C-alpha cells in the first residue's frame, strides 16, 4: 500500500489539534491546512464531508533531502489528510518510502523510511 491510514473517534478538528501537537514534538510544522470542503462549496459544489489536507515540513530534514537529490522536492512538503468517512474520522498520508522509491535512489530510501516512521508515530499518538 502506498498509504498509512488509521481511524479515530475524535472529531476532525480534535484530531488535527492533537496531530499538530505531536508533529511539533518531531519538529514538523504545519505549513498549510487546506479545507477541501470549504473550497469546493465556495466554488458552488455540494461537497458535505469534512476533508482537510495538512502540508507538513521539518526544515532541517527538507534541507537534508534536497541536498541529496533535488528531485525529492517533488514530494515536499509531506501531506497528511484528516477526513470524515462513514461516521469516523480518518487520518492518513502517502508513505514517504513509497514516493521516494519512484526516484530509484538507494541513498534516500532509509531517509524516507525514517521520516515515515516519525510521521506514523505522530499519527498514532493522535488517535
PDB file of C-alpha atoms in Angstrom:
ATOM      1  CA  UNK A   1       0.000   0.000   0.000  1.00  0.00           C
ATOM      2  CA  UNK A   2       1.182   3.498  -0.792  1.00  0.00           C
ATOM      3  CA  UNK A   3      -0.569   4.973   2.246  1.00  0.00           C
ATOM      4  CA  UNK A   4      -0.838   4.725   6.001  1.00  0.00           C
ATOM      5  CA  UNK A   5      -4.366   5.435   7.268  1.00  0.00           C
ATOM      6  CA  UNK A   6      -5.995   4.958  10.674  1.00  0.00           C
ATOM      7  CA  UNK A   7      -9.365   5.755  12.235  1.00  0.00           C
ATOM      8  CA  UNK A   8     -10.223   7.652  15.391  1.00  0.00           C
ATOM      9  CA  UNK A   9     -13.358   8.562  17.321  1.00  0.00           C
ATOM     10  CA  UNK A  10     -12.139  12.151  17.658  1.00  0.00           C
ATOM     11  CA  UNK A  11     -13.670  14.894  15.534  1.00  0.00           C
ATOM     12  CA  UNK A  12     -11.708  16.170  12.557  1.00  0.00           C
ATOM     13  CA  UNK A  13     -10.769  19.332  14.465  1.00  0.00           C
ATOM     14  CA  UNK A  14      -9.744  17.414  17.604  1.00  0.00           C
ATOM     15  CA  UNK A  15      -7.650  15.031  15.532  1.00  0.00           C
ATOM     16  CA  UNK A  16      -5.913  17.935  13.797  1.00  0.00           C
ATOM     17  CA  UNK A  17      -5.201  19.672  17.093  1.00  0.00           C
ATOM     18  CA  UNK A  18      -3.639  16.517  18.576  1.00  0.00           C
ATOM     19  CA  UNK A  19      -1.738  15.844  15.375  1.00  0.00           C
ATOM     20  CA  UNK A  20      -0.270  19.354  15.332  1.00  0.00           C
ATOM     21  CA  UNK A  21       0.938  18.882  18.924  1.00  0.00           C
ATOM     22  CA  UNK A  22       2.616  15.568  18.072  1.00  0.00           C
ATOM     23  CA  UNK A  23       4.171  16.999  14.908  1.00  0.00           C
ATOM     24  CA  UNK A  24       5.749  19.846  16.904  1.00  0.00           C
ATOM     25  CA  UNK A  25       7.436  17.267  19.130  1.00  0.00           C
ATOM     26  CA  UNK A  26       9.136  15.909  15.979  1.00  0.00           C
ATOM     27  CA  UNK A  27       9.941  19.446  14.782  1.00  0.00           C
ATOM     28  CA  UNK A  28       7.424  19.335  11.947  1.00  0.00           C
ATOM     29  CA  UNK A  29       5.321  22.410  11.333  1.00  0.00           C
ATOM     30  CA  UNK A  30       2.015  22.696   9.502  1.00  0.00           C
ATOM     31  CA  UNK A  31       2.636  24.994   6.552  1.00  0.00           C
ATOM     32  CA  UNK A  32      -0.919  24.894   5.286  1.00  0.00           C
ATOM     33  CA  UNK A  33      -4.256  23.492   6.409  1.00  0.00           C
ATOM     34  CA  UNK A  34      -6.317  23.233   3.225  1.00  0.00           C
ATOM     35  CA  UNK A  35     -10.069  22.791   3.769  1.00  0.00           C
ATOM     36  CA  UNK A  36     -11.308  20.977   0.670  1.00  0.00           C
ATOM     37  CA  UNK A  37     -14.971  21.035   1.760  1.00  0.00           C
ATOM     38  CA  UNK A  38     -14.862  24.810   2.163  1.00  0.00           C
ATOM     39  CA  UNK A  39     -13.093  25.351  -1.163  1.00  0.00           C
ATOM     40  CA  UNK A  40     -15.493  23.115  -3.119  1.00  0.00           C
ATOM     41  CA  UNK A  41     -18.509  24.787  -1.536  1.00  0.00           C
ATOM     42  CA  UNK A  42     -17.002  28.178  -2.351  1.00  0.00           C
ATOM     43  CA  UNK A  43     -16.955  27.023  -5.989  1.00  0.00           C
ATOM     44  CA  UNK A  44     -20.657  26.098  -5.829  1.00  0.00           C
ATOM     45  CA  UNK A  45     -20.194  22.332  -5.401  1.00  0.00           C
ATOM     46  CA  UNK A  46     -22.278  20.484  -2.833  1.00  0.00           C
ATOM     47  CA  UNK A  47     -19.497  18.602  -1.010  1.00  0.00           C
ATOM     48  CA  UNK A  48     -20.539  17.775   2.557  1.00  0.00           C
ATOM     49  CA  UNK A  49     -17.689  15.703   4.021  1.00  0.00           C
ATOM     50  CA  UNK A  50     -15.056  17.286   6.222  1.00  0.00           C
ATOM     51  CA  UNK A  51     -11.762  16.818   4.370  1.00  0.00           C
ATOM     52  CA  UNK A  52      -8.580  18.664   5.369  1.00  0.00           C
ATOM     53  CA  UNK A  53      -5.133  18.381   3.830  1.00  0.00           C
ATOM     54  CA  UNK A  54      -2.217  19.371   6.043  1.00  0.00           C
ATOM     55  CA  UNK A  55       1.090  20.129   4.409  1.00  0.00           C
ATOM     56  CA  UNK A  56       3.821  19.469   6.957  1.00  0.00           C
ATOM     57  CA  UNK A  57       7.554  20.033   6.901  1.00  0.00           C
ATOM     58  CA  UNK A  58      10.627  19.682   9.074  1.00  0.00           C
ATOM     59  CA  UNK A  59      13.012  22.342   7.679  1.00  0.00           C
ATOM     60  CA  UNK A  60      16.210  20.512   8.657  1.00  0.00           C
ATOM     61  CA  UNK A  61      15.041  17.294   7.013  1.00  0.00           C
ATOM     62  CA  UNK A  62      13.872  19.142   3.887  1.00  0.00           C
ATOM     63  CA  UNK A  63      17.296  20.796   3.650  1.00  0.00           C
ATOM     64  CA  UNK A  64      18.994  17.434   4.048  1.00  0.00           C
ATOM     65  CA  UNK A  65      16.924  15.607   1.429  1.00  0.00           C
ATOM     66  CA  UNK A  66      17.163  18.414  -1.120  1.00  0.00           C
ATOM     67  CA  UNK A  67      20.945  18.423  -0.769  1.00  0.00           C
ATOM     68  CA  UNK A  68      20.920  14.698  -1.548  1.00  0.00           C
ATOM     69  CA  UNK A  69      18.589  14.793  -4.530  1.00  0.00           C
ATOM     70  CA  UNK A  70      16.671  17.847  -5.738  1.00  0.00           C
ATOM     71  CA  UNK A  71      14.079  15.617  -7.396  1.00  0.00           C
ATOM     72  CA  UNK A  72      12.909  14.692  -3.889  1.00  0.00           C
ATOM     73  CA  UNK A  73      11.490  18.211  -3.783  1.00  0.00           C
ATOM     74  CA  UNK A  74       8.642  16.948  -5.953  1.00  0.00           C
ATOM     75  CA  UNK A  75       7.368  15.158  -2.839  1.00  0.00           C
ATOM     76  CA  UNK A  76       7.718  18.090  -0.438  1.00  0.00           C
ATOM     77  CA  UNK A  77       6.070  19.085   1.765  1.00  0.00           C
ATOM     78  CA  UNK A  78       4.635  15.899   3.220  1.00  0.00           C
ATOM     79  CA  UNK A  79       0.847  15.640   3.171  1.00  0.00           C
ATOM     80  CA  UNK A  80      -1.401  14.314   5.918  1.00  0.00           C
ATOM     81  CA  UNK A  81      -5.158  14.146   5.352  1.00  0.00           C
ATOM     82  CA  UNK A  82      -7.850  14.213   8.021  1.00  0.00           C
ATOM     83  CA  UNK A  83     -11.372  13.488   6.864  1.00  0.00           C
ATOM     84  CA  UNK A  84     -14.782  12.014   7.659  1.00  0.00           C
ATOM     85  CA  UNK A  85     -15.576   8.535   6.384  1.00  0.00           C
ATOM     86  CA  UNK A  86     -18.788   6.719   7.340  1.00  0.00           C
ATOM     87  CA  UNK A  87     -19.101   8.487  10.684  1.00  0.00           C
ATOM     88  CA  UNK A  88     -15.457   8.081  11.654  1.00  0.00           C
ATOM     89  CA  UNK A  89     -12.510  10.419  11.363  1.00  0.00           C
ATOM     90  CA  UNK A  90      -9.609   9.063   9.320  1.00  0.00           C
ATOM     91  CA  UNK A  91      -6.016  10.281   9.407  1.00  0.00           C
ATOM     92  CA  UNK A  92      -3.694   9.222   6.623  1.00  0.00           C
ATOM     93  CA  UNK A  93      -0.725  10.016   4.465  1.00  0.00           C
ATOM     94  CA  UNK A  94       1.104   8.761   1.408  1.00  0.00           C
ATOM     95  CA  UNK A  95       4.150   6.880   2.659  1.00  0.00           C
ATOM     96  CA  UNK A  96       7.380   8.808   2.007  1.00  0.00           C
ATOM     97  CA  UNK A  97       9.119   5.485   1.286  1.00  0.00           C
ATOM     98  CA  UNK A  98       6.608   4.743  -1.490  1.00  0.00           C
ATOM     99  CA  UNK A  99       7.113   8.164  -3.050  1.00  0.00           C
ATOM    100  CA  UNK A 100      10.917   8.151  -2.788  1.00  0.00           C
ATOM    101  CA  UNK A 101      11.049   4.710  -4.395  1.00  0.00           C
ATOM    102  CA  UNK A 102       9.990   6.419  -7.639  1.00  0.00           C
ATOM    103  CA  UNK A 103      13.402   8.115  -7.759  1.00  0.00           C
ATOM    104  CA  UNK A 104      15.397   4.858  -7.730  1.00  0.00           C
ATOM    105  CA  UNK A 105      17.851   6.453  -5.284  1.00  0.00           C
ATOM    106  CA  UNK A 106      19.022   3.868  -2.771  1.00  0.00           C
ATOM    107  CA  UNK A 107      20.600   6.542  -0.586  1.00  0.00           C
ATOM    108  CA  UNK A 108      17.256   8.215   0.065  1.00  0.00           C
ATOM    109  CA  UNK A 109      15.258   5.097   0.890  1.00  0.00           C
ATOM    110  CA  UNK A 110      16.413   4.874   4.524  1.00  0.00           C
ATOM    111  CA  UNK A 111      15.994   8.609   4.936  1.00  0.00           C
ATOM    112  CA  UNK A 112      12.400   8.379   3.681  1.00  0.00           C
ATOM    113  CA  UNK A 113      11.709   5.410   5.973  1.00  0.00           C
ATOM    114  CA  UNK A 114      12.919   7.426   8.978  1.00  0.00           C
ATOM    115  CA  UNK A 115      10.596  10.335   8.112  1.00  0.00           C
ATOM    116  CA  UNK A 116       7.760   7.881   7.508  1.00  0.00           C
ATOM    117  CA  UNK A 117       8.263   6.214  10.904  1.00  0.00           C
ATOM    118  CA  UNK A 118       8.276   9.578  12.662  1.00  0.00           C
ATOM    119  CA  UNK A 119       5.108  10.740  10.906  1.00  0.00           C
ATOM    120  CA  UNK A 120       3.356   7.434  11.593  1.00  0.00           C
ATOM    121  CA  UNK A 121       4.279   7.791  15.259  1.00  0.00           C
ATOM    122  CA  UNK A 122       2.729  11.291  15.275  1.00  0.00           C
ATOM    123  CA  UNK A 123      -0.448   9.962  13.680  1.00  0.00           C
ATOM    124  CA  UNK A 124      -0.668   7.009  16.059  1.00  0.00           C
ATOM    125  CA  UNK A 125      -0.215   9.253  19.103  1.00  0.00           C
ATOM    126  CA  UNK A 126      -3.033  11.482  17.809  1.00  0.00           C
ATOM    127  CA  UNK A 127      -5.776   8.883  17.688  1.00  0.00           C
TER     128      UNK A 127
END
